[in-house]
Amino acid sequence: MPRADAGCTLRAVAVAGTGTDVGKTVVTSALLRALRGLGVAAQAVKPVQTGVSAAGGVRDGGTGGMPRRGDAGTYASAVADMAGASSVPPAAALRTFALAASPHFAAAAEGVCLNAAGLAEDIRGHWARLSPPAELLLLETAGGLLAPLNARETMLDLMACLGAPVILVARNELGALNHALLSLAALRRRGLALAALALVEPPREVREASGPAILEENIRYLRERLRADWPGAVMCCLPHVETLGPEGWSLLAEQLLPLAHSLRGKPAPGFPDTSDDLEGRDHAALWHPYASATRLPPLETASRSHDNRIVLADGRELVDGMSSWWAAVHGYNHPRLLAALRAQSGRMPHVMFGGLTHAPAVTLGERLLAAMPAGLERLFFADSGSVAVEVALKMALQCQQGRGERRRTRFLAPRGGYHGDTLGAMSVCDPVTGMHSLFAGLLPEQLFMERPACRFDAPFAAASLEDARRILAERGDEVAAVILEPVVQGAGGMWFYHPDYLRGLAELCRRAGALLILDEIATGFGRTGRFFAAEWADVRPDILCCGKALTGGVLSLAATACTAAVAGDICRDGRVFMHGPTFMGNPLACAVAGASLDILEENRWQAQVEQLERLLARGLEPCRRFSDVADVRVLGAIGVVEMKAPVNGAALQRFFVERGVWIRPFGRLIYLMPPYITPAEDVARLCDAVFRALEADAWRLPV
Ligand SMILES: *Cc1c(COP(=O)(O)O)cnc(C)c1O
């Protein structure tokens, strides 16, 4: 198992316990001995050691206050007689605290706040600095799986950050089954891989008190469960050893040989496996958004995510600047979103919405209507943004039919808009970037007016409404509805226009008898600094679509809401609305969306978005100095650098990944829309990366 490259792809297994004092240190030390005996350059590491005095000893009530060695001392003593087996030092402790207590408490006593991402970085840094390099780290955690690191995170979060497979250690005594099964369930829920379950025999008094038959049954039962639920995990049973000298360690190491072999041979499940070549397999089988299947786009493999970070398969962490296309506003793996998902999945993942209803859908629908601009009273769940737009267009058509306005079959949209990739939605996208010529004949032909020319941050010029006024005067009786993105045109150009335009347009629609559809799929849920961007202009649309951030980026869900008047006209004379997706109102997605609204309702989004607006404005300002930059603009948590010429997206993606940030430019735009929870220093990193890309000319297309 040589280290494949000079990079720092961490190879580690975590040794975790079902509780404290179950024998983790003994298992770690004996496994270290077994591995080094097989010639594996392994090192045992204690990432957080509590109860260590300044002198390096450990305070332990059990030894009458006499300092004893930390766990690292035990690791070293387990291999002390094997000198020469490996030149890698056998043991290390990374963070030490004097108080013999849970890590969060011991750290707090010294004014330190631990966090999972920081500890994971410590471990990766330690691994990268080891010289000679190690082949495998055994990471012994502190306490049980849910031992707290801070008010929010536990040891489980640290293991999830590392993504390493886990060796779960349990003491074989009364209650062992319950403790082991609870811990296994917690590991499974976090998506962690199990390398082994190690059952440690207790001292003779405990054994006898528990009853030997019961302990035998524990082993049998857990072996069965492991075989059924965790194929590939190794079961190890360690005898109790009275005195731990070379002989005792040898005896224990022998029991762990099968595990040591499995760790040495093929990578244990959960190891980031570079031999997997996911990029190559992807290139052979899959398609990516707006990509060629023959001229292959550059790809990175994402293996995990947390907070505002995307973790690549080789362990590199990227600061996310995209919120996964507007969606992940609370960052990734938000515990409350995941908890809602799990709770609902245990109750009812999905049922058809025809003839059935359920609390997640009803509650979410009520809450969304209450949060939307006044007048919207009926809501239709769709499974993606594009479908929500199709639903809106069909609603408008059926509404006009219900009113007897059969000539009104067209839609009017501004240039520079984006509404999705299905046929109806595409027909109202910008006719140039929406590639209407490519699908001519298939797409319904719609009417287009000039892009709202008035900047958000400039005085409103009434002339910008002239084109809309002219078209509605000439052909207004053909128009079923006007559709546009309020205030921010997203994928069509990241353009911010004046709210007065929207107000004026709403009035023109009303006079022309055309409905007003607002596509809030990108702008909804706070991104522009208002909960819905329509609030900037205080307009009341007839129909409104939302999606993207609706589930906080966890699942696909969208919704289309309309007024009671629109609903009434659609359903005149016993008619029904003709749409019904199979996964309509999916309970999992609705439950997660409910949890996302809970987080938003606590109303920190406003402060977060205001802060992001300030930081993005400050951070992107220096980009103005480059002569190739056409414009720098910021609204809410959206920051845009518009170039005078198209950028080299592939080259920029590589440039940004090398600098540890995830930013995906398109067209002439390099833009940022980070998760609302992004810390100030990460916003600075994102902005700095954009500046450096311009400085290094990394954006230029080869001529
Ligand atoms: C993304 C987007 C859509 C399409 O949503 P999907 O979920 O990708 O189908 C529609 N309208 C706007 C404004 C969008 O930004």
Short mmCIF file of C-alpha atoms in Angstrom, two decimals, residues 203-427:
data_model
loop_
_atom_site.label_atom_id
_atom_site.label_comp_id
_atom_site.label_asym_id
_atom_site.label_seq_id
_atom_site.Cartn_x
_atom_site.Cartn_y
_atom_site.Cartn_z
CA PRO A 203 -12.09 -8.34 33.38
CA ARG A 204 -13.10 -11.62 35.01
CA GLU A 205 -15.34 -10.09 37.74
CA VAL A 206 -17.44 -8.30 35.13
CA ARG A 207 -17.51 -11.41 32.96
CA GLU A 208 -18.80 -13.52 35.78
CA ALA A 209 -21.30 -10.93 36.93
CA SER A 210 -22.74 -10.67 33.41
CA GLY A 211 -22.88 -14.42 32.89
CA PRO A 212 -20.58 -16.01 30.30
CA ALA A 213 -23.52 -17.38 28.28
CA ILE A 214 -24.84 -13.88 27.73
CA LEU A 215 -21.47 -12.68 26.49
CA GLU A 216 -21.28 -15.61 24.07
CA GLU A 217 -24.72 -14.72 22.80
CA ASN A 218 -23.65 -11.06 22.32
CA ILE A 219 -20.84 -12.22 20.03
CA ARG A 220 -23.10 -14.56 18.07
CA TYR A 221 -25.83 -11.95 17.65
CA LEU A 222 -23.51 -9.13 16.56
CA ARG A 223 -21.68 -11.43 14.15
CA GLU A 224 -25.03 -12.20 12.47
CA ARG A 225 -26.05 -8.56 12.30
CA LEU A 226 -22.69 -7.57 10.85
CA ARG A 227 -22.95 -10.28 8.20
CA ALA A 228 -26.43 -9.09 7.21
CA ASP A 229 -26.08 -5.32 7.48
CA TRP A 230 -22.40 -4.50 7.01
CA PRO A 231 -20.90 -6.95 4.50
CA GLY A 232 -17.16 -6.42 4.30
CA ALA A 233 -16.80 -5.35 7.93
CA VAL A 234 -14.53 -7.57 10.04
CA MET A 235 -15.64 -8.90 13.43
CA CYS A 236 -12.84 -9.10 16.05
CA CYS A 237 -13.04 -10.45 19.61
CA LEU A 238 -10.26 -9.48 21.98
CA PRO A 239 -9.55 -11.51 25.13
CA HIS A 240 -8.91 -9.74 28.42
CA VAL A 241 -5.20 -9.47 29.11
CA GLU A 242 -4.14 -8.83 32.72
CA THR A 243 -0.71 -7.34 32.13
CA LEU A 244 0.15 -5.61 28.91
CA GLY A 245 3.78 -6.49 28.12
CA PRO A 246 5.16 -7.64 24.79
CA GLU A 247 3.44 -11.02 25.19
CA GLY A 248 0.07 -9.52 25.96
CA TRP A 249 0.30 -7.11 23.02
CA SER A 250 1.32 -9.97 20.73
CA LEU A 251 -1.67 -12.00 21.80
CA LEU A 252 -4.03 -9.11 21.12
CA ALA A 253 -2.35 -8.18 17.82
CA GLU A 254 -2.85 -11.75 16.65
CA GLN A 255 -6.60 -11.43 17.10
CA LEU A 256 -6.51 -8.33 14.93
CA LEU A 257 -4.50 -9.86 12.08
CA PRO A 258 -7.53 -10.42 9.80
CA LEU A 259 -8.44 -6.76 10.23
CA ALA A 260 -4.84 -5.65 9.66
CA HIS A 261 -4.74 -7.73 6.47
CA SER A 262 -7.98 -6.21 5.23
CA LEU A 263 -6.64 -2.69 5.89
CA ARG A 264 -3.38 -3.49 4.15
CA GLY A 265 -4.89 -5.14 1.11
CA LYS A 266 -7.57 -3.55 -0.97
CA PRO A 267 -8.74 -0.26 0.42
CA ALA A 268 -11.29 -0.66 3.15
CA PRO A 269 -14.79 0.53 2.30
CA GLY A 270 -15.01 4.29 2.63
CA PHE A 271 -11.42 4.99 1.67
CA PRO A 272 -11.29 7.64 -0.97
CA ASP A 273 -10.36 5.31 -3.80
CA THR A 274 -8.39 6.99 -6.51
CA SER A 275 -8.18 3.75 -8.51
CA ASP A 276 -11.93 4.09 -8.97
CA ASP A 277 -11.37 6.61 -11.79
CA LEU A 278 -14.84 8.05 -11.46
CA GLU A 279 -13.98 10.84 -13.88
CA GLY A 280 -13.01 8.34 -16.58
CA ARG A 281 -16.09 6.21 -15.99
CA ASP A 282 -18.24 9.32 -15.97
CA HIS A 283 -16.75 10.45 -19.25
CA ALA A 284 -17.58 7.08 -20.77
CA ALA A 285 -21.18 6.92 -19.58
CA LEU A 286 -22.72 10.21 -18.47
CA TRP A 287 -23.69 13.62 -19.67
CA HIS A 288 -23.18 16.87 -17.77
CA PRO A 289 -25.16 20.12 -17.96
CA TYR A 290 -24.66 21.96 -21.25
CA ALA A 291 -21.72 19.72 -22.13
CA SER A 292 -20.37 17.72 -25.01
CA ALA A 293 -20.21 13.93 -24.86
CA THR A 294 -17.17 13.85 -27.10
CA ARG A 295 -15.16 16.93 -26.12
CA LEU A 296 -15.14 16.08 -22.47
CA PRO A 297 -15.59 18.79 -19.86
CA PRO A 298 -13.11 18.99 -16.95
CA LEU A 299 -14.56 17.25 -13.88
CA GLU A 300 -13.77 17.07 -10.19
CA THR A 301 -15.08 14.23 -8.03
CA ALA A 302 -16.99 15.46 -5.00
CA SER A 303 -17.12 12.93 -2.19
CA ARG A 304 -18.53 14.85 0.77
CA SER A 305 -19.77 18.23 1.81
CA HIS A 306 -20.25 20.19 5.02
CA ASP A 307 -21.06 23.78 5.92
CA ASN A 308 -19.85 25.91 3.00
CA ARG A 309 -17.37 23.27 1.83
CA ILE A 310 -17.29 20.68 -0.93
CA VAL A 311 -14.75 17.92 -0.25
CA LEU A 312 -13.12 16.27 -3.26
CA ALA A 313 -12.30 12.57 -3.44
CA ASP A 314 -8.63 13.28 -2.76
CA GLY A 315 -9.49 15.13 0.44
CA ARG A 316 -9.11 18.69 -0.85
CA GLU A 317 -11.74 21.07 0.47
CA LEU A 318 -13.24 23.76 -1.70
CA VAL A 319 -14.92 26.91 -0.38
CA ASP A 320 -18.25 26.94 -2.19
CA GLY A 321 -19.10 30.11 -4.08
CA MET A 322 -22.14 28.80 -5.97
CA SER A 323 -24.59 27.37 -3.40
CA SER A 324 -24.98 24.59 -5.99
CA TRP A 325 -26.82 26.95 -8.35
CA TRP A 326 -28.72 29.12 -5.86
CA ALA A 327 -29.97 26.16 -3.83
CA ALA A 328 -27.78 25.41 -0.79
CA VAL A 329 -28.51 28.64 1.10
CA HIS A 330 -27.83 27.07 4.53
CA GLY A 331 -24.67 25.38 3.29
CA TYR A 332 -24.35 21.60 3.06
CA ASN A 333 -25.45 18.79 5.38
CA HIS A 334 -27.35 21.17 7.64
CA PRO A 335 -28.24 18.97 10.63
CA ARG A 336 -31.83 20.19 10.79
CA LEU A 337 -32.48 19.56 7.12
CA LEU A 338 -30.95 16.10 7.40
CA ALA A 339 -32.94 15.39 10.56
CA ALA A 340 -36.18 16.33 8.78
CA LEU A 341 -35.23 14.11 5.87
CA ARG A 342 -34.50 11.15 8.12
CA ALA A 343 -37.59 11.58 10.24
CA GLN A 344 -39.85 11.75 7.18
CA SER A 345 -38.09 8.86 5.46
CA GLY A 346 -38.85 6.69 8.46
CA ARG A 347 -42.54 7.67 8.31
CA MET A 348 -43.42 7.86 4.63
CA PRO A 349 -40.99 8.74 1.85
CA HIS A 350 -43.62 9.08 -0.83
CA VAL A 351 -47.24 8.48 -1.76
CA MET A 352 -49.12 9.59 -4.86
CA PHE A 353 -50.81 12.97 -4.52
CA GLY A 354 -53.84 11.97 -6.57
CA GLY A 355 -56.60 11.40 -4.02
CA LEU A 356 -54.17 11.47 -1.06
CA THR A 357 -52.76 14.30 1.00
CA HIS A 358 -50.32 14.55 3.93
CA ALA A 359 -49.12 16.95 6.57
CA PRO A 360 -45.74 17.85 5.01
CA ALA A 361 -47.42 19.09 1.79
CA VAL A 362 -50.34 20.89 3.47
CA THR A 363 -48.17 22.63 6.04
CA LEU A 364 -45.57 23.67 3.48
CA GLY A 365 -48.20 24.95 1.05
CA GLU A 366 -49.82 27.09 3.74
CA ARG A 367 -46.50 28.49 4.86
CA LEU A 368 -45.32 29.32 1.34
CA LEU A 369 -48.56 31.12 0.49
CA ALA A 370 -48.28 33.12 3.70
CA ALA A 371 -44.71 34.14 2.82
CA MET A 372 -45.48 35.07 -0.80
CA PRO A 373 -46.77 38.44 -2.03
CA ALA A 374 -50.39 39.08 -1.03
CA GLY A 375 -53.13 37.66 -3.24
CA LEU A 376 -51.54 34.31 -4.04
CA GLU A 377 -53.91 31.75 -2.58
CA ARG A 378 -53.51 28.41 -4.34
CA LEU A 379 -50.35 26.40 -4.79
CA PHE A 380 -49.32 23.59 -7.12
CA PHE A 381 -46.24 21.48 -6.29
CA ALA A 382 -43.89 20.66 -9.16
CA ASP A 383 -40.74 18.56 -9.11
CA SER A 384 -38.31 21.09 -10.61
CA GLY A 385 -38.10 24.73 -11.55
CA SER A 386 -38.62 24.10 -15.26
CA VAL A 387 -41.76 22.10 -14.52
CA ALA A 388 -43.01 24.90 -12.23
CA VAL A 389 -42.60 27.27 -15.20
CA GLU A 390 -44.48 24.88 -17.52
CA VAL A 391 -47.22 24.76 -14.90
CA ALA A 392 -47.31 28.58 -14.75
CA LEU A 393 -47.60 28.87 -18.55
CA LYS A 394 -50.37 26.24 -18.63
CA MET A 395 -52.17 27.97 -15.78
CA ALA A 396 -52.09 31.27 -17.69
CA LEU A 397 -53.40 29.65 -20.88
CA GLN A 398 -56.16 27.73 -19.13
CA CYS A 399 -57.09 30.87 -17.18
CA GLN A 400 -57.46 32.92 -20.40
CA GLN A 401 -59.50 30.11 -21.95
CA GLY A 402 -61.73 30.08 -18.90
CA ARG A 403 -62.25 33.82 -19.44
CA GLY A 404 -63.19 33.18 -23.05
CA GLU A 405 -59.99 34.85 -24.30
CA ARG A 406 -59.05 32.14 -26.76
CA ARG A 407 -56.85 34.41 -28.90
CA ARG A 408 -54.45 34.90 -26.00
CA THR A 409 -51.98 32.09 -26.67
CA ARG A 410 -48.64 33.90 -26.57
CA PHE A 411 -46.27 34.93 -23.86
CA LEU A 412 -44.27 38.12 -23.69
CA ALA A 413 -40.86 38.05 -22.00
CA PRO A 414 -37.88 40.38 -21.78
CA ARG A 415 -34.66 39.43 -23.53
CA GLY A 416 -31.95 38.12 -21.23
CA GLY A 417 -34.35 35.96 -19.21
CA TYR A 418 -33.90 32.36 -18.13
CA HIS A 419 -36.78 30.10 -17.12
CA GLY A 420 -35.55 26.52 -17.53
CA ASP A 421 -34.78 23.94 -20.16
CA THR A 422 -38.06 22.18 -20.96
CA LEU A 423 -39.70 23.23 -24.21
CA GLY A 424 -42.30 25.68 -22.89
CA ALA A 425 -39.84 27.23 -20.44
CA MET A 426 -37.17 27.44 -23.14
CA SER A 427 -39.56 29.28 -25.45
#
